[in-house]
Amino acid sequence: MIFVTVGTHEQQFNRLVQCVDELREKQVITEDVVIQTGFSTYEPRFCTWSKIFPYQQMVKYIEEASIVITHGGPSSFIMPLQIGKIPIVVPRQKKFGEHVNDHQLDFCRQVAERQGNIIVVEEIENLSRVITGYDAMVAAMPVGLKSNNAVFCEGLEKIVDTLFLKNAV
């Protein structure tokens, strides 16, 4: 199953919802698809959908999904990361009336560049290729990505160990 969430922002995200529905119709996506459509006006015909899902249901869908596709809101793509999934992130864009500016686009580019743990799709035409090549893309991503907290804790642990060793001598 593929799970798609567009968040709860009050503007539509028809571009993503319709694209996924059409990929399902054309059998580019052969798995079942569940979409949280939010304020989108497009109603999927080939996917299971609801405007909003309760939080626990969203977590369940993310845990069960083979692929999670989200908009560029940090809360939406951080949850799959916490569960150990690499999300496909399609940032909302101002030119399509999906948000008030392009901060999702800018933010997602930075996260992808700095962390390397999300797959950003800026042009919706590329979503099909990314979905069909998802497993290979994830396999090629750097292994052992660490959070800043983990890096900090490891560094602090080395400092503390060094201090104790100096005091023990």
PDB file of C-alpha atoms in Angstrom:
ATOM      1  CA  MET A   1       0.000   0.000   0.000  1.00  0.00           C
ATOM      2  CA  ILE A   2       1.114   3.538  -0.771  1.00  0.00           C
ATOM      3  CA  PHE A   3       0.041   6.277   1.632  1.00  0.00           C
ATOM      4  CA  VAL A   4      -0.244   9.909   0.537  1.00  0.00           C
ATOM      5  CA  THR A   5      -0.807  12.866   2.849  1.00  0.00           C
ATOM      6  CA  VAL A   6      -1.205  16.508   1.891  1.00  0.00           C
ATOM      7  CA  GLY A   7      -1.490  17.797   5.458  1.00  0.00           C
ATOM      8  CA  THR A   8      -4.111  20.159   6.810  1.00  0.00           C
ATOM      9  CA  HIS A   9      -3.134  23.437   5.119  1.00  0.00           C
ATOM     10  CA  GLU A  10      -6.266  25.264   3.977  1.00  0.00           C
ATOM     11  CA  GLN A  11      -5.279  25.400   0.295  1.00  0.00           C
ATOM     12  CA  GLN A  12      -5.828  22.581  -2.206  1.00  0.00           C
ATOM     13  CA  PHE A  13      -3.135  20.210  -3.399  1.00  0.00           C
ATOM     14  CA  ASN A  14      -5.020  18.843  -6.410  1.00  0.00           C
ATOM     15  CA  ARG A  15      -1.804  18.523  -8.426  1.00  0.00           C
ATOM     16  CA  LEU A  16      -0.513  15.716  -6.184  1.00  0.00           C
ATOM     17  CA  VAL A  17      -3.852  14.039  -5.435  1.00  0.00           C
ATOM     18  CA  GLN A  18      -4.870  13.916  -9.116  1.00  0.00           C
ATOM     19  CA  CYS A  19      -1.449  12.737 -10.283  1.00  0.00           C
ATOM     20  CA  VAL A  20      -1.436   9.793  -7.854  1.00  0.00           C
ATOM     21  CA  ASP A  21      -5.018   8.892  -8.783  1.00  0.00           C
ATOM     22  CA  GLU A  22      -4.116   8.923 -12.495  1.00  0.00           C
ATOM     23  CA  LEU A  23      -1.001   6.800 -11.892  1.00  0.00           C
ATOM     24  CA  ARG A  24      -3.227   4.278 -10.116  1.00  0.00           C
ATOM     25  CA  GLU A  25      -5.752   4.391 -12.981  1.00  0.00           C
ATOM     26  CA  LYS A  26      -3.012   3.735 -15.552  1.00  0.00           C
ATOM     27  CA  GLN A  27      -1.627   0.897 -13.393  1.00  0.00           C
ATOM     28  CA  VAL A  28       1.737   2.627 -13.033  1.00  0.00           C
ATOM     29  CA  ILE A  29       0.935   2.102  -9.358  1.00  0.00           C
ATOM     30  CA  THR A  30      -0.387  -1.416  -8.896  1.00  0.00           C
ATOM     31  CA  GLU A  31      -0.630  -1.349  -5.100  1.00  0.00           C
ATOM     32  CA  ASP A  32      -3.604  -0.016  -3.183  1.00  0.00           C
ATOM     33  CA  VAL A  33      -3.325   3.701  -2.458  1.00  0.00           C
ATOM     34  CA  VAL A  34      -4.751   5.614   0.498  1.00  0.00           C
ATOM     35  CA  ILE A  35      -4.810   9.416   0.242  1.00  0.00           C
ATOM     36  CA  GLN A  36      -5.477  12.046   2.898  1.00  0.00           C
ATOM     37  CA  THR A  37      -6.733  14.836   0.603  1.00  0.00           C
ATOM     38  CA  GLY A  38      -7.115  17.713   3.084  1.00  0.00           C
ATOM     39  CA  PHE A  39      -8.658  20.763   1.411  1.00  0.00           C
ATOM     40  CA  SER A  40      -8.117  19.463  -2.123  1.00  0.00           C
ATOM     41  CA  THR A  41     -11.192  19.672  -4.338  1.00  0.00           C
ATOM     42  CA  TYR A  42     -10.192  16.769  -6.606  1.00  0.00           C
ATOM     43  CA  GLU A  43     -11.850  13.546  -5.438  1.00  0.00           C
ATOM     44  CA  PRO A  44      -9.873  10.406  -6.308  1.00  0.00           C
ATOM     45  CA  ARG A  45     -11.686   7.723  -8.297  1.00  0.00           C
ATOM     46  CA  PHE A  46      -9.077   4.940  -8.137  1.00  0.00           C
ATOM     47  CA  CYS A  47      -7.741   5.337  -4.590  1.00  0.00           C
ATOM     48  CA  THR A  48      -9.208   5.104  -1.115  1.00  0.00           C
ATOM     49  CA  TRP A  49      -9.338   8.581   0.389  1.00  0.00           C
ATOM     50  CA  SER A  50     -10.555  10.834   3.155  1.00  0.00           C
ATOM     51  CA  LYS A  51     -10.100  14.550   3.732  1.00  0.00           C
ATOM     52  CA  ILE A  52      -8.697  13.887   7.221  1.00  0.00           C
ATOM     53  CA  PHE A  53      -7.662  10.761   9.126  1.00  0.00           C
ATOM     54  CA  PRO A  54      -7.306  10.573  12.920  1.00  0.00           C
ATOM     55  CA  TYR A  55      -3.673  10.748  14.060  1.00  0.00           C
ATOM     56  CA  GLN A  56      -3.442   7.063  15.090  1.00  0.00           C
ATOM     57  CA  GLN A  57      -4.855   6.000  11.724  1.00  0.00           C
ATOM     58  CA  MET A  58      -2.216   8.121   9.948  1.00  0.00           C
ATOM     59  CA  VAL A  59       0.523   6.449  12.000  1.00  0.00           C
ATOM     60  CA  LYS A  60      -0.898   3.021  11.131  1.00  0.00           C
ATOM     61  CA  TYR A  61      -0.985   3.838   7.411  1.00  0.00           C
ATOM     62  CA  ILE A  62       2.595   5.137   7.504  1.00  0.00           C
ATOM     63  CA  GLU A  63       3.791   2.009   9.322  1.00  0.00           C
ATOM     64  CA  GLU A  64       2.055  -0.278   6.812  1.00  0.00           C
ATOM     65  CA  ALA A  65       2.949   1.652   3.654  1.00  0.00           C
ATOM     66  CA  SER A  66       5.637   0.491   1.254  1.00  0.00           C
ATOM     67  CA  ILE A  67       5.956   4.133   0.127  1.00  0.00           C
ATOM     68  CA  VAL A  68       4.880   7.335   1.875  1.00  0.00           C
ATOM     69  CA  ILE A  69       4.313  10.425  -0.267  1.00  0.00           C
ATOM     70  CA  THR A  70       3.865  13.740   1.530  1.00  0.00           C
ATOM     71  CA  HIS A  71       3.681  17.448   0.918  1.00  0.00           C
ATOM     72  CA  GLY A  72       6.626  19.544   2.113  1.00  0.00           C
ATOM     73  CA  GLY A  73       5.347  20.247   5.624  1.00  0.00           C
ATOM     74  CA  PRO A  74       7.995  19.128   8.130  1.00  0.00           C
ATOM     75  CA  SER A  75       5.532  17.302  10.396  1.00  0.00           C
ATOM     76  CA  SER A  76       4.327  15.215   7.476  1.00  0.00           C
ATOM     77  CA  PHE A  77       7.743  14.033   6.345  1.00  0.00           C
ATOM     78  CA  ILE A  78       9.360  13.764   9.781  1.00  0.00           C
ATOM     79  CA  MET A  79       6.841  11.144  10.946  1.00  0.00           C
ATOM     80  CA  PRO A  80       7.817   8.610   8.247  1.00  0.00           C
ATOM     81  CA  LEU A  81      11.490   9.295   9.021  1.00  0.00           C
ATOM     82  CA  GLN A  82      10.866   8.548  12.712  1.00  0.00           C
ATOM     83  CA  ILE A  83       9.245   5.260  11.701  1.00  0.00           C
ATOM     84  CA  GLY A  84      12.250   4.391   9.522  1.00  0.00           C
ATOM     85  CA  LYS A  85      10.789   5.178   6.095  1.00  0.00           C
ATOM     86  CA  ILE A  86      12.281   7.409   3.407  1.00  0.00           C
ATOM     87  CA  PRO A  87       9.430   9.667   2.229  1.00  0.00           C
ATOM     88  CA  ILE A  88       8.849  11.022  -1.239  1.00  0.00           C
ATOM     89  CA  VAL A  89       8.202  14.722  -0.658  1.00  0.00           C
ATOM     90  CA  VAL A  90       6.291  16.866  -3.150  1.00  0.00           C
ATOM     91  CA  PRO A  91       6.488  20.466  -1.926  1.00  0.00           C
ATOM     92  CA  ARG A  92       3.460  22.698  -2.367  1.00  0.00           C
ATOM     93  CA  GLN A  93       4.158  25.582  -4.751  1.00  0.00           C
ATOM     94  CA  LYS A  94       2.767  29.092  -4.904  1.00  0.00           C
ATOM     95  CA  LYS A  95       2.421  29.107  -8.716  1.00  0.00           C
ATOM     96  CA  PHE A  96      -0.186  26.331  -8.440  1.00  0.00           C
ATOM     97  CA  GLY A  97      -2.172  28.043  -5.668  1.00  0.00           C
ATOM     98  CA  GLU A  98      -1.072  25.402  -3.156  1.00  0.00           C
ATOM     99  CA  HIS A  99       0.538  27.768  -0.636  1.00  0.00           C
ATOM    100  CA  VAL A 100       1.178  31.454  -0.025  1.00  0.00           C
ATOM    101  CA  ASN A 101       4.873  31.203  -0.998  1.00  0.00           C
ATOM    102  CA  ASP A 102       7.507  28.629  -1.891  1.00  0.00           C
ATOM    103  CA  HIS A 103       8.922  28.007   1.590  1.00  0.00           C
ATOM    104  CA  GLN A 104       8.169  24.247   1.333  1.00  0.00           C
ATOM    105  CA  LEU A 105      10.204  24.045  -1.851  1.00  0.00           C
ATOM    106  CA  ASP A 106      13.138  25.933  -0.330  1.00  0.00           C
ATOM    107  CA  PHE A 107      13.014  23.979   2.936  1.00  0.00           C
ATOM    108  CA  CYS A 108      12.789  20.562   1.249  1.00  0.00           C
ATOM    109  CA  ARG A 109      15.727  21.351  -1.013  1.00  0.00           C
ATOM    110  CA  GLN A 110      17.811  22.213   2.060  1.00  0.00           C
ATOM    111  CA  VAL A 111      16.784  19.063   3.967  1.00  0.00           C
ATOM    112  CA  ALA A 112      17.544  16.862   0.955  1.00  0.00           C
ATOM    113  CA  GLU A 113      20.936  18.526   0.480  1.00  0.00           C
ATOM    114  CA  ARG A 114      21.971  18.559   4.136  1.00  0.00           C
ATOM    115  CA  GLN A 115      20.401  15.368   5.457  1.00  0.00           C
ATOM    116  CA  GLY A 116      20.012  13.266   2.324  1.00  0.00           C
ATOM    117  CA  ASN A 117      17.081  11.377   3.827  1.00  0.00           C
ATOM    118  CA  ILE A 118      14.104  12.513   1.735  1.00  0.00           C
ATOM    119  CA  ILE A 119      13.371  12.225  -1.977  1.00  0.00           C
ATOM    120  CA  VAL A 120      12.113  15.568  -3.284  1.00  0.00           C
ATOM    121  CA  VAL A 121       9.912  15.724  -6.372  1.00  0.00           C
ATOM    122  CA  GLU A 122       9.585  19.312  -7.592  1.00  0.00           C
ATOM    123  CA  GLU A 123       8.007  18.556 -10.968  1.00  0.00           C
ATOM    124  CA  ILE A 124       4.927  16.338 -10.723  1.00  0.00           C
ATOM    125  CA  GLU A 125       5.800  14.744 -14.084  1.00  0.00           C
ATOM    126  CA  ASN A 126       8.717  13.048 -12.299  1.00  0.00           C
ATOM    127  CA  LEU A 127       6.568  11.345  -9.658  1.00  0.00           C
ATOM    128  CA  SER A 128       5.923   8.260 -11.794  1.00  0.00           C
ATOM    129  CA  ARG A 129       9.655   7.672 -12.333  1.00  0.00           C
ATOM    130  CA  VAL A 130      10.404   8.191  -8.639  1.00  0.00           C
ATOM    131  CA  ILE A 131       7.682   5.771  -7.525  1.00  0.00           C
ATOM    132  CA  THR A 132       8.770   3.038  -9.954  1.00  0.00           C
ATOM    133  CA  GLY A 133      12.447   3.564  -9.058  1.00  0.00           C
ATOM    134  CA  TYR A 134      11.855   4.066  -5.333  1.00  0.00           C
ATOM    135  CA  ASP A 135      13.556   0.896  -4.047  1.00  0.00           C
ATOM    136  CA  ALA A 136      16.708   1.530  -6.081  1.00  0.00           C
ATOM    137  CA  MET A 137      16.816   5.182  -4.998  1.00  0.00           C
ATOM    138  CA  VAL A 138      16.519   4.256  -1.326  1.00  0.00           C
ATOM    139  CA  ALA A 139      19.151   1.525  -1.680  1.00  0.00           C
ATOM    140  CA  ALA A 140      21.558   4.089  -3.174  1.00  0.00           C
ATOM    141  CA  MET A 141      21.094   6.580  -0.334  1.00  0.00           C
ATOM    142  CA  PRO A 142      23.917   6.948   2.206  1.00  0.00           C
ATOM    143  CA  VAL A 143      23.711   4.362   4.957  1.00  0.00           C
ATOM    144  CA  GLY A 144      24.168   5.338   8.549  1.00  0.00           C
ATOM    145  CA  LEU A 145      22.716   8.820   8.319  1.00  0.00           C
ATOM    146  CA  LYS A 146      22.846  10.296  11.798  1.00  0.00           C
ATOM    147  CA  SER A 147      20.764  12.978  13.405  1.00  0.00           C
ATOM    148  CA  ASN A 148      22.466  16.068  14.776  1.00  0.00           C
ATOM    149  CA  ASN A 149      21.477  14.900  18.270  1.00  0.00           C
ATOM    150  CA  ALA A 150      23.278  11.586  17.771  1.00  0.00           C
ATOM    151  CA  VAL A 151      26.410  13.315  16.480  1.00  0.00           C
ATOM    152  CA  PHE A 152      26.356  15.736  19.439  1.00  0.00           C
ATOM    153  CA  CYS A 153      25.864  12.925  21.980  1.00  0.00           C
ATOM    154  CA  GLU A 154      28.721  10.887  20.510  1.00  0.00           C
ATOM    155  CA  GLY A 155      31.025  13.916  20.661  1.00  0.00           C
ATOM    156  CA  LEU A 156      30.024  14.700  24.239  1.00  0.00           C
ATOM    157  CA  GLU A 157      30.576  11.079  25.251  1.00  0.00           C
ATOM    158  CA  LYS A 158      34.136  11.224  23.878  1.00  0.00           C
ATOM    159  CA  ILE A 159      34.830  14.410  25.816  1.00  0.00           C
ATOM    160  CA  VAL A 160      33.491  12.917  29.067  1.00  0.00           C
ATOM    161  CA  ASP A 161      35.475   9.702  28.539  1.00  0.00           C
ATOM    162  CA  THR A 162      38.643  11.740  27.970  1.00  0.00           C
ATOM    163  CA  LEU A 163      38.041  13.736  31.163  1.00  0.00           C
ATOM    164  CA  PHE A 164      37.540  10.588  33.208  1.00  0.00           C
ATOM    165  CA  LEU A 165      40.642   8.958  31.751  1.00  0.00           C
ATOM    166  CA  LYS A 166      42.748  12.021  32.614  1.00  0.00           C
ATOM    167  CA  ASN A 167      41.415  12.060  36.187  1.00  0.00           C
ATOM    168  CA  ALA A 168      41.955   8.317  36.624  1.00  0.00           C
ATOM    169  CA  VAL A 169      45.695   8.562  35.895  1.00  0.00           C
TER     170      VAL A 169
END
